[in-house]
XYZ file of C-alpha atoms in Angstrom:
701
model
C 18.873 19.507 -13.186
C 18.172 21.830 -15.981
C 17.342 24.641 -13.465
C 20.700 24.113 -11.730
C 22.984 24.422 -14.838
C 20.873 27.562 -15.421
C 21.815 29.183 -11.984
C 24.582 28.470 -12.075
C 25.669 29.596 -15.965
C 23.805 32.441 -14.679
C 25.577 33.393 -11.498
C 28.846 32.932 -13.564
C 27.774 35.477 -16.310
C 27.485 38.535 -13.661
C 30.322 37.555 -11.547
C 32.662 37.532 -14.860
C 30.906 40.494 -16.717
C 29.960 42.716 -13.742
C 25.948 42.721 -14.885
C 23.634 44.119 -12.505
C 25.329 47.260 -11.814
C 23.883 50.310 -12.434
C 26.452 50.956 -15.491
C 25.126 47.390 -16.717
C 21.326 46.792 -15.264
C 19.898 43.800 -15.946
C 16.899 43.592 -18.695
C 13.858 43.274 -16.319
C 11.612 40.319 -18.030
C 14.140 40.125 -20.533
C 12.806 43.403 -22.311
C 15.481 45.404 -23.907
C 15.065 49.086 -23.915
C 16.960 49.920 -27.332
C 15.730 47.331 -29.393
C 12.096 46.968 -28.957
C 12.475 51.033 -28.945
C 13.845 50.505 -32.679
C 11.112 47.653 -33.681
C 8.366 49.604 -32.709
C 9.502 52.614 -34.890
C 10.200 50.310 -37.483
C 6.759 48.971 -37.998
C 5.466 52.543 -37.094
C 3.566 51.338 -34.302
C 3.488 52.673 -30.501
C 4.564 50.013 -27.786
C 2.490 48.030 -25.965
C 3.900 46.012 -23.127
C 2.402 42.124 -23.200
C 3.945 41.626 -19.332
C 2.099 44.803 -17.913
C -0.904 44.869 -20.235
C -3.121 47.886 -19.787
C -5.707 45.832 -17.901
C -7.226 45.176 -14.426
C -4.660 42.900 -13.310
C -1.879 45.143 -13.432
C -4.122 47.410 -11.342
C -4.573 45.031 -7.836
C -6.149 42.285 -6.720
C -8.292 43.352 -3.800
C -8.859 47.093 -3.325
C -7.784 48.011 -6.857
C -8.913 44.736 -8.242
C -11.076 43.823 -11.363
C -14.885 44.435 -9.357
C -14.025 47.254 -7.045
C -15.963 50.367 -7.109
C -12.293 51.916 -6.897
C -11.432 50.707 -10.398
C -14.399 51.666 -11.811
C -14.848 53.478 -15.227
C -10.967 53.307 -15.516
C -9.364 53.975 -19.326
C -6.009 53.312 -19.969
C -4.643 56.427 -22.044
C -1.474 57.594 -23.649
C 0.186 61.123 -22.140
C -0.650 61.937 -26.111
C -4.438 61.070 -25.421
C -4.414 63.035 -22.200
C -3.104 66.646 -23.092
C -2.030 68.150 -26.336
C 1.368 68.824 -25.727
C 2.631 66.193 -23.056
C 6.242 66.547 -21.750
C 8.578 64.037 -19.882
C 10.388 66.737 -18.159
C 10.104 70.041 -18.007
C 13.561 72.238 -16.836
C 14.247 69.381 -14.478
C 12.306 67.106 -12.086
C 11.147 69.221 -9.519
C 8.697 68.647 -6.236
C 5.782 69.924 -8.137
C 6.132 67.006 -10.802
C 4.779 65.036 -7.431
C 1.467 65.042 -6.537
C -0.227 62.250 -4.812
C -3.805 60.014 -6.606
C -5.520 57.454 -5.224
C -3.162 55.272 -4.404
C -1.585 55.100 -0.610
C 1.839 55.533 -1.995
C 2.983 58.464 0.106
C 6.015 56.813 1.540
C 7.230 56.052 -2.228
C 6.449 60.257 -3.588
C 8.706 60.968 -0.285
C 11.589 58.898 -1.334
C 11.233 60.620 -5.216
C 11.128 64.182 -3.846
C 13.967 63.540 -1.980
C 15.568 62.353 -5.120
C 14.879 65.593 -6.883
C 17.022 67.054 -4.716
C 20.265 64.908 -5.901
C 20.558 65.625 -9.814
C 22.974 62.797 -10.257
C 21.349 60.233 -8.200
C 18.046 61.153 -9.866
C 19.902 60.651 -13.593
C 20.521 57.186 -12.570
C 16.803 56.130 -12.307
C 15.160 57.958 -14.784
C 17.771 57.931 -17.776
C 18.044 61.179 -19.680
C 17.138 61.302 -23.340
C 13.627 60.342 -23.054
C 10.895 62.371 -24.401
C 7.434 62.859 -26.525
C 9.030 64.972 -29.219
C 12.223 62.671 -30.628
C 11.662 59.259 -31.683
C 8.465 58.666 -30.010
C 7.385 54.746 -29.881
C 5.152 54.855 -26.941
C 7.797 53.874 -24.822
C 10.407 54.487 -21.647
C 12.742 52.865 -19.407
C 13.491 53.127 -15.704
C 15.981 51.475 -13.358
C 15.577 50.724 -10.141
C 18.085 48.408 -7.240
C 16.313 45.350 -6.593
C 17.396 42.825 -4.032
C 21.455 43.220 -5.115
C 21.263 44.330 -8.484
C 19.856 47.003 -10.677
C 17.112 46.216 -13.484
C 15.916 48.042 -16.244
C 12.462 48.820 -16.667
C 10.809 48.969 -20.058
C 7.093 50.300 -19.799
C 4.459 51.110 -22.443
C 3.180 55.142 -21.396
C -0.524 54.005 -21.320
C -1.720 55.153 -17.765
C -5.214 55.127 -15.966
C -6.821 57.681 -16.062
C -10.755 58.589 -14.948
C -12.824 61.089 -16.488
C -9.277 62.364 -18.209
C -7.346 62.268 -15.631
C -4.452 60.376 -13.896
C -5.633 58.364 -11.746
C -2.252 57.785 -9.542
C 0.805 60.040 -9.252
C 0.434 63.364 -11.507
C 2.554 66.641 -12.080
C 0.768 70.007 -10.743
C 0.517 71.388 -14.317
C -0.854 67.902 -15.909
C 1.740 67.819 -18.516
C 5.002 66.398 -17.093
C 5.089 62.832 -16.896
C 7.796 61.368 -15.645
C 6.786 60.634 -12.122
C 3.695 59.085 -13.585
C 5.664 56.695 -15.790
C 8.337 56.047 -12.744
C 5.476 55.042 -10.387
C 4.202 52.707 -13.641
C 7.157 51.286 -13.587
C 8.289 50.792 -10.104
C 4.730 49.174 -10.130
C 5.673 46.984 -12.833
C 8.524 45.700 -10.782
C 6.692 44.920 -7.802
C 3.666 43.253 -9.736
C 0.526 45.884 -9.856
C 0.343 49.448 -8.478
C -1.880 48.027 -5.456
C 1.258 46.638 -3.974
C 2.601 49.702 -3.672
C 0.135 50.274 -0.795
C 2.073 51.006 2.538
C 5.459 51.504 2.881
C 8.473 53.144 4.605
C 10.619 56.134 2.986
C 13.140 54.035 3.502
C 12.192 51.130 1.203
C 11.896 54.074 -1.945
C 15.375 55.393 -0.890
C 17.458 52.013 -1.331
C 15.578 51.285 -4.496
C 16.297 54.319 -6.168
C 20.258 54.132 -4.633
C 21.243 50.408 -3.910
C 21.931 52.225 -0.978
C 21.404 50.734 3.003
C 19.374 52.697 5.707
C 18.907 53.177 9.010
C 15.911 54.702 10.981
C 16.193 56.226 14.389
C 13.619 56.958 17.009
C 14.156 60.675 17.733
C 12.398 60.127 21.176
C 15.032 57.820 22.474
C 18.216 59.146 20.105
C 21.686 57.936 20.709
C 23.856 59.539 22.834
C 26.161 60.366 19.687
C 23.706 60.772 16.960
C 24.470 64.059 16.370
C 28.361 62.956 15.267
C 26.631 59.763 13.048
C 24.361 62.377 10.923
C 27.916 64.988 10.420
C 29.905 61.424 9.213
C 26.512 60.402 6.912
C 26.551 63.681 5.560
C 30.314 63.880 4.835
C 29.778 60.120 2.733
C 27.370 61.869 0.860
C 24.228 59.860 2.656
C 20.469 61.176 2.119
C 19.062 61.905 5.058
C 15.346 62.262 5.731
C 13.339 63.528 8.625
C 9.189 63.371 9.858
C 6.924 63.688 12.068
C 4.282 60.968 12.903
C 0.918 61.503 12.737
C -1.225 59.945 15.342
C -4.632 59.840 13.130
C -5.761 60.434 9.227
C -6.637 64.300 10.547
C -2.901 64.914 11.141
C -1.787 64.632 7.984
C -0.227 67.565 6.672
C -1.221 69.581 9.468
C 0.990 72.039 10.853
C 2.672 72.686 14.386
C 2.702 75.641 16.497
C 5.960 75.889 15.147
C 5.150 75.842 11.163
C 6.155 72.141 10.821
C 4.110 69.655 8.860
C 3.339 66.188 10.342
C 3.619 63.378 7.737
C 5.624 64.666 5.483
C 8.996 63.836 4.597
C 11.831 66.417 5.076
C 15.512 66.118 4.080
C 18.381 66.827 6.475
C 21.310 68.884 4.533
C 23.727 69.610 6.780
C 25.061 69.339 10.388
C 27.223 72.145 11.940
C 28.474 74.014 14.860
C 28.487 77.034 15.711
C 29.541 79.407 18.296
C 26.975 81.351 20.460
C 28.399 83.786 23.191
C 31.833 81.787 22.828
C 30.173 78.267 23.272
C 29.300 75.531 20.800
C 25.770 74.841 19.313
C 25.123 72.295 17.261
C 22.757 72.722 14.642
C 21.090 70.860 11.499
C 19.901 72.640 8.369
C 16.738 71.238 7.097
C 14.972 71.296 3.182
C 11.081 71.039 2.759
C 10.408 69.360 -0.288
C 7.544 71.258 -1.094
C 9.353 74.599 -0.217
C 7.636 77.746 1.708
C 6.571 76.263 4.907
C 9.384 76.801 7.409
C 10.226 76.248 10.718
C 9.727 79.430 12.936
C 11.634 79.065 16.428
C 15.340 79.209 17.011
C 17.794 79.411 14.425
C 15.014 79.820 11.560
C 15.936 82.278 8.868
C 15.208 85.866 10.813
C 15.551 84.350 14.756
C 17.619 86.586 16.870
C 19.777 83.922 17.805
C 22.110 84.660 14.682
C 22.904 88.148 15.757
C 25.128 87.110 18.031
C 26.944 84.731 15.866
C 30.162 85.773 14.082
C 30.302 86.867 10.802
C 32.316 84.914 9.513
C 30.521 81.742 10.642
C 26.867 83.271 9.682
C 28.547 83.416 6.225
C 30.033 79.645 6.312
C 26.837 78.442 7.025
C 24.534 80.306 4.681
C 22.210 80.926 7.276
C 19.106 82.541 5.780
C 19.042 79.854 3.341
C 16.854 79.409 0.481
C 13.240 79.363 0.712
C 12.138 75.787 2.225
C 15.399 75.681 3.831
C 15.784 76.345 7.199
C 18.526 75.906 10.459
C 17.365 74.619 13.698
C 19.414 73.535 17.243
C 19.965 69.939 16.938
C 17.887 69.526 20.689
C 15.148 71.206 18.593
C 15.218 68.785 16.204
C 14.768 65.959 18.423
C 12.623 67.408 20.181
C 10.196 68.561 17.271
C 10.582 65.256 14.652
C 9.783 61.952 15.914
C 11.958 59.920 13.110
C 15.301 60.488 11.297
C 16.260 58.317 8.397
C 20.041 57.500 6.873
C 20.255 56.075 3.681
C 24.331 55.480 2.842
C 25.300 55.047 -0.157
C 27.034 53.076 -2.687
C 30.455 54.016 -3.734
C 29.900 53.845 -7.107
C 26.794 56.228 -6.506
C 29.226 59.547 -5.463
C 30.859 61.297 -7.826
C 32.654 64.118 -5.674
C 36.051 63.449 -4.789
C 35.574 65.488 -1.683
C 33.218 62.683 -0.270
C 34.368 59.882 1.898
C 33.080 56.627 0.865
C 32.206 53.194 2.896
C 33.656 49.793 1.692
C 30.524 48.369 0.564
C 30.196 44.273 -0.062
C 27.023 42.161 -0.644
C 26.082 38.242 -1.480
C 22.946 37.014 -2.169
C 21.777 33.719 -0.284
C 19.081 31.500 0.397
C 17.277 29.444 3.333
C 16.463 26.072 1.620
C 14.565 23.848 3.874
C 15.795 20.798 5.093
C 19.545 22.189 4.438
C 19.638 25.899 5.064
C 17.167 26.672 7.115
C 17.849 26.386 10.196
C 15.967 29.248 12.051
C 17.837 31.499 15.141
C 19.491 29.984 18.212
C 16.853 29.045 19.655
C 17.011 25.806 17.717
C 20.670 24.247 19.063
C 20.019 21.503 16.610
C 19.613 23.166 13.215
C 20.881 26.650 13.809
C 24.623 26.220 12.983
C 22.893 25.258 8.876
C 22.264 28.503 8.342
C 24.349 30.602 5.473
C 27.520 31.787 7.323
C 29.656 34.887 6.299
C 32.878 35.837 7.943
C 34.092 39.641 8.357
C 37.208 40.489 8.956
C 37.487 44.287 11.033
C 41.219 45.312 10.289
C 41.311 48.998 10.690
C 39.581 51.510 13.394
C 37.892 54.420 12.990
C 39.695 57.354 12.083
C 36.957 59.727 13.656
C 34.981 57.685 16.185
C 31.624 59.192 16.521
C 31.261 58.007 20.633
C 35.317 58.625 20.975
C 35.479 54.742 21.621
C 37.985 53.166 19.788
C 36.764 50.199 17.239
C 35.194 49.466 13.681
C 32.141 50.586 12.710
C 29.938 49.010 10.249
C 26.343 48.503 9.558
C 24.603 44.902 8.585
C 21.734 44.741 6.582
C 19.345 41.595 6.027
C 16.888 41.920 3.155
C 14.517 39.341 2.625
C 13.426 39.499 -1.400
C 10.091 39.582 -3.442
C 8.290 41.058 -0.829
C 5.565 43.062 -2.719
C 5.067 40.083 -4.491
C 4.787 37.777 -1.825
C 1.557 39.878 -0.473
C -0.307 39.744 -3.985
C -0.496 35.855 -2.902
C -1.244 36.624 1.049
C 1.916 35.356 2.090
C 3.477 36.520 5.044
C 7.113 37.918 5.497
C 9.484 35.795 7.205
C 10.374 37.036 10.482
C 14.559 38.024 9.875
C 17.481 38.854 12.128
C 20.843 37.910 12.501
C 23.728 37.342 14.703
C 27.418 38.158 15.226
C 30.212 35.314 16.757
C 33.935 35.585 16.767
C 35.704 33.444 15.033
C 38.222 31.099 16.741
C 41.462 31.612 16.548
C 42.098 27.803 14.846
C 39.405 28.779 11.926
C 41.072 32.715 11.495
C 42.297 33.501 8.287
C 40.029 31.164 6.418
C 36.298 31.501 4.940
C 36.617 27.813 3.550
C 34.921 26.494 6.357
C 31.728 25.875 7.840
C 31.219 26.823 11.891
C 29.567 23.811 13.419
C 27.923 23.484 17.438
C 30.922 22.701 18.846
C 31.969 26.337 18.096
C 28.846 28.442 17.767
C 26.846 26.482 20.449
C 29.476 27.209 22.658
C 30.091 30.893 22.858
C 27.488 34.005 22.862
C 27.107 35.988 20.370
C 28.848 39.530 20.710
C 26.652 41.089 18.492
C 22.985 40.770 16.965
C 20.189 42.270 15.175
C 17.804 44.396 17.848
C 15.279 42.429 16.908
C 14.003 39.544 14.546
C 10.780 41.211 12.773
C 8.867 40.265 9.797
C 10.149 43.299 7.697
C 11.545 43.804 4.211
C 14.984 44.384 5.914
C 16.498 44.226 9.651
C 19.535 46.711 9.393
C 21.746 48.043 12.749
C 24.806 49.495 13.238
C 27.820 48.117 15.119
C 31.545 48.890 16.338
C 33.417 45.933 17.433
C 37.469 45.444 17.920
C 39.543 44.600 15.348
C 38.970 40.882 14.613
C 37.454 38.305 12.817
C 33.595 37.260 13.260
C 30.842 35.441 11.455
C 27.298 36.857 10.616
C 24.881 34.322 10.598
C 21.727 35.757 8.929
C 18.151 33.330 9.985
C 14.461 33.249 10.400
C 13.121 33.214 13.546
C 11.683 29.744 13.208
C 13.491 27.106 11.658
C 12.427 25.186 8.281
C 11.434 28.748 6.463
C 11.969 28.915 2.931
C 13.222 32.655 1.488
C 15.675 34.389 -0.272
C 18.103 37.024 1.166
C 20.300 39.825 0.212
C 22.995 40.537 3.300
C 24.750 44.060 2.764
C 27.935 45.190 5.012
C 29.048 48.874 4.874
C 31.809 49.786 6.748
C 33.758 52.453 7.750
C 37.329 51.068 6.927
C 38.432 48.180 4.549
C 37.013 45.072 6.216
C 37.099 42.242 3.898
C 33.902 39.603 3.684
C 33.251 36.470 2.378
C 30.387 33.678 2.397
C 31.922 30.567 4.552
C 32.018 27.645 2.676
C 33.855 24.527 2.665
C 35.832 23.794 -0.525
C 34.135 20.582 -2.278
C 37.001 18.050 -1.431
C 36.849 14.220 -0.435
C 39.367 12.378 1.794
C 38.430 8.837 1.553
C 40.443 5.730 2.883
C 40.065 3.021 0.523
C 40.246 -0.442 2.374
C 42.956 -2.208 0.941
C 42.031 -5.685 0.756
C 44.307 -9.167 -0.723
C 42.754 -12.472 -0.916
C 44.391 -13.646 1.775
C 42.794 -11.208 3.713
C 39.474 -12.217 4.014
C 38.260 -14.649 6.733
C 37.607 -18.347 5.505
C 34.053 -17.920 7.106
C 33.455 -14.902 5.271
C 34.906 -16.684 1.961
C 32.492 -19.662 2.541
C 29.555 -17.224 2.771
C 30.106 -15.654 -0.165
C 30.382 -18.321 -2.491
C 27.138 -19.666 -1.063
C 25.468 -16.233 -2.228
C 27.363 -15.854 -5.235
C 25.870 -19.048 -7.363
C 28.173 -20.883 -9.800
C 29.883 -18.333 -11.053
C 31.300 -17.254 -7.767
C 30.383 -13.476 -8.522
C 27.431 -10.995 -7.061
C 25.096 -8.786 -9.799
C 23.181 -5.909 -9.310
C 20.240 -8.168 -8.844
C 21.961 -10.472 -6.416
C 23.487 -7.675 -4.274
C 19.777 -6.224 -3.659
C 18.596 -9.178 -2.025
C 21.768 -9.708 0.078
C 21.908 -6.178 1.096
C 17.946 -5.738 2.192
C 18.090 -9.216 3.597
C 20.946 -8.494 6.357
C 19.424 -4.890 6.877
C 15.900 -6.238 7.340
C 17.133 -7.872 10.769
C 18.572 -4.781 12.065
C 16.036 -2.369 14.519
C 18.653 0.334 15.164
C 17.939 1.812 11.795
C 15.368 2.171 9.114
C 15.068 1.339 5.787
C 12.740 0.878 2.863
C 15.117 -1.361 1.212
C 18.358 -0.452 -0.938
C 17.121 0.217 -4.663
C 18.248 -1.180 -7.370
C 20.055 2.495 -8.577
C 22.124 2.213 -5.146
C 23.396 -1.411 -6.141
C 24.622 -0.911 -9.633
C 26.588 2.082 -8.511
C 28.211 0.017 -5.772
C 28.979 -2.139 -8.243
C 30.150 0.861 -10.431
C 32.333 1.869 -8.031
C 34.048 -1.542 -6.718
C 33.898 -3.558 -9.767
C 37.671 -3.193 -10.773
C 37.654 -5.866 -13.740
C 34.565 -4.686 -15.633
C 32.343 -7.570 -15.189
C 29.528 -5.593 -14.003
C 29.272 -7.965 -10.706
C 31.323 -8.076 -7.647
C 33.986 -11.039 -7.121
C 35.087 -12.025 -3.431
C 37.622 -8.987 -2.919
C 35.475 -6.412 -4.226
C 32.378 -7.860 -2.255
C 34.633 -7.918 0.820
C 35.375 -4.269 0.438
C 32.255 -2.941 0.437
C 31.041 -5.269 3.215
C 33.926 -3.180 5.142
C 32.560 0.200 3.371
C 28.978 -0.434 5.038
C 30.165 -1.271 8.516
C 31.903 2.039 8.319
C 28.685 3.818 6.801
C 26.735 2.299 9.369
C 29.049 3.504 12.671
C 28.887 6.998 11.702
C 25.279 6.770 10.535
C 24.486 5.453 14.361
C 26.767 8.415 15.315
C 24.831 11.106 13.793
C 21.447 9.734 14.832
C 21.267 11.979 17.769
C 17.383 11.055 18.542
C 18.270 7.302 18.048
C 15.103 7.291 15.461
C 17.011 5.177 13.328
C 17.367 7.939 10.763
C 19.247 11.129 10.402
C 18.212 14.566 9.757
C 18.704 16.388 6.775
C 20.725 18.972 8.951
C 23.218 16.249 10.557
C 24.266 15.117 7.102
C 26.700 17.875 6.984
C 28.885 16.492 9.874
C 27.765 12.830 8.613
C 29.361 13.493 5.272
C 32.633 15.428 7.199
C 33.388 12.199 8.853
C 33.029 9.976 6.455
C 35.842 12.104 4.458
C 33.660 14.369 2.139
C 33.608 18.337 2.510
C 30.321 19.466 0.945
C 29.724 23.574 0.562
C 25.401 24.291 0.915
C 24.933 24.434 -2.633
C 25.545 20.488 -3.171
C 24.595 19.939 -0.080
C 20.888 21.497 -0.630
C 21.041 19.173 -3.905
C 21.410 15.903 -1.880
C 19.075 16.605 0.682
C 16.512 17.082 -2.365
C 17.859 13.593 -3.579
C 17.913 11.949 -0.736
C 15.540 13.381 2.364
C 11.814 12.325 2.813
C 9.238 14.684 2.991
C 9.988 14.980 6.972
C 13.607 15.534 5.776
C 14.989 12.396 7.073
C 17.105 10.090 5.499
C 17.304 6.769 6.006
C 20.050 4.083 6.350
C 19.768 2.653 2.422
C 19.785 6.682 1.287
C 22.580 7.365 3.552
C 25.008 4.535 1.542
C 23.635 5.616 -1.810
C 24.521 8.686 -1.315
C 27.996 8.482 -0.362
C 28.565 6.019 -2.683
C 27.297 8.008 -5.369
C 29.712 10.872 -4.177
C 32.732 8.824 -3.705
C 32.260 7.402 -7.740
C 31.474 10.870 -8.850
C 34.782 12.289 -7.451
C 36.800 8.935 -8.735
C 35.233 9.831 -12.412
C 36.575 13.642 -12.094
C 39.781 12.454 -11.014
C 40.128 10.286 -13.694
C 39.616 12.533 -16.128
C 41.711 15.648 -14.825
C 44.215 14.190 -15.232
C 46.550 17.820 -14.966
C 44.770 17.767 -11.424
C 43.562 21.402 -12.189
C 40.263 21.089 -10.943
C 38.615 21.439 -13.975
C 37.726 18.737 -17.131
C 36.000 19.508 -20.382
C 34.080 17.066 -22.435
C 32.363 16.154 -25.747
C 28.825 15.335 -25.727
C 29.173 12.232 -26.111
C 31.852 11.789 -23.297
C 29.231 13.869 -20.779
C 25.965 11.584 -21.848
C 28.001 8.281 -21.146
C 29.162 9.580 -17.688
C 25.361 10.918 -16.715
C 24.103 8.016 -17.745
C 26.363 5.891 -15.539
């Protein structure tokens, strides 16, 4: 219960204070950079990070594990022990500061190299004002976007070395350390250095910008990719391209046109020029390492430029700086194999001349037994998945394909993927489907669409596949209207946490689709004259001399009656449920049930039994936890997914089945909680305030 309280308090604080933005990054592991630095300066001792110690476990668990040959003779040294005059950054961060070491994280280095071309974005990751000269205390910090929020990561500057040389990332001249410290901070976030082995530049792009990435196979590009590139560049997006390698021998090998395989390039412009009066689509490419340039058509000194009007040549700066060159779009798609676009969030863009995406982001969970419904192949559970509404209101101004509609990107990312590798756990296979919202539900987000809606129509769009990747992202265009996005794992009953992000060209309001918590319970009006004489006679027989039924007597009666039924499974009513029943129905304060109160209970249980059997779809004598939402609705209760999960944890068995006595206990408890709340909420505000005495009395009730 304390975990639930902590989660709710944390979520409230973040919603109210904007914590988790780049400007208000969350201290990773609760470590505050400024206070830790002041503490180290105050005691005159260099900072040693207890949460990422200079020990073998920070290197890795297998290839870089304690007993691996790759970690023998490793010593952790501070830059002040490695060279005589260490520098954090010299004359700005540049490509030569990033040389790969003995770690397979070239994907990360390519992303860092691309950032050096965007100083303002890099400054969000590498906070300014850090040095080895002013107030040096052996402590540095960096900021990364991690699964929906920015975190500020503190590290000490002890770096793994062998024979006096840095083991991993290092600068070309050996005295500049920002890149090595950045790599260490990123390793800390992901658990250890080895967790960084293997990956995609897209992942680095996203964790350094908070943006959403999309990838294109240039062997089969979409028809309007050039227009997509132009619009992305106008929105300040980061574009990277590369040539796939087929073997390790291809790495850094040059093609006959002087392009480097397995190497990350940046796309910096996409413009049209006129050659003999006919338009030609061009792209400008930058090699982060400089010097080596494309030598084909439209390269710096190629003769194609001789036939282009002077004003066009001037506008395009056709003889670009070293390492930057133009080529035709057709050559681009033939020479390169992959294009990656990282679309930035509005807060990452400072130029007024750059168009901005509308950006929406939500965290969610797939919880076994309640919201882990799997894909549509599992109709019994699919509708239990989290749901998010998307309202497309305005069509694109300048459609890239000439077709009217509303363009948007959807990214579904599962959390903590690299940390899971340390424990040998595989990623979930994830994807999503998009459905049209029926007219009767339009304009509402306080509903959860059930099988009667979702299973009677086809999806209008979906992720291109289900895959066990960190993020599944796709670009869509749909007519204006209301839609529901349903993220899921491929198989049901797979636990996981996710972030769902939507970037739209125009304003497109989104929201989680969750029912309002509410209850409309019909209370049967029973008077003594309404009680059947036979029922009254039975009551007098079982109630004893005091003509009232205690919790102990109620337990015996209910268990005797229910044990005679073969169509429901039950382990018998527990004493807690019987006490809750009496608390709910005892109107005269005797802590027992009189004739009218017992008759009211009898009517309730008959109603609950009918609802229970309606939702026992397989006639097993129990209902599945995924059927609980529908059963609660029929009983008059509306619950959101968070509350539903708490109820499943409390009332379902290990197979996530709920028997009849637990079902009755759940409904009785709910009805009692609503009744107590409404009694205390005298002004009908939807909020109550309790002192400690009242809280303990109610919680113990």
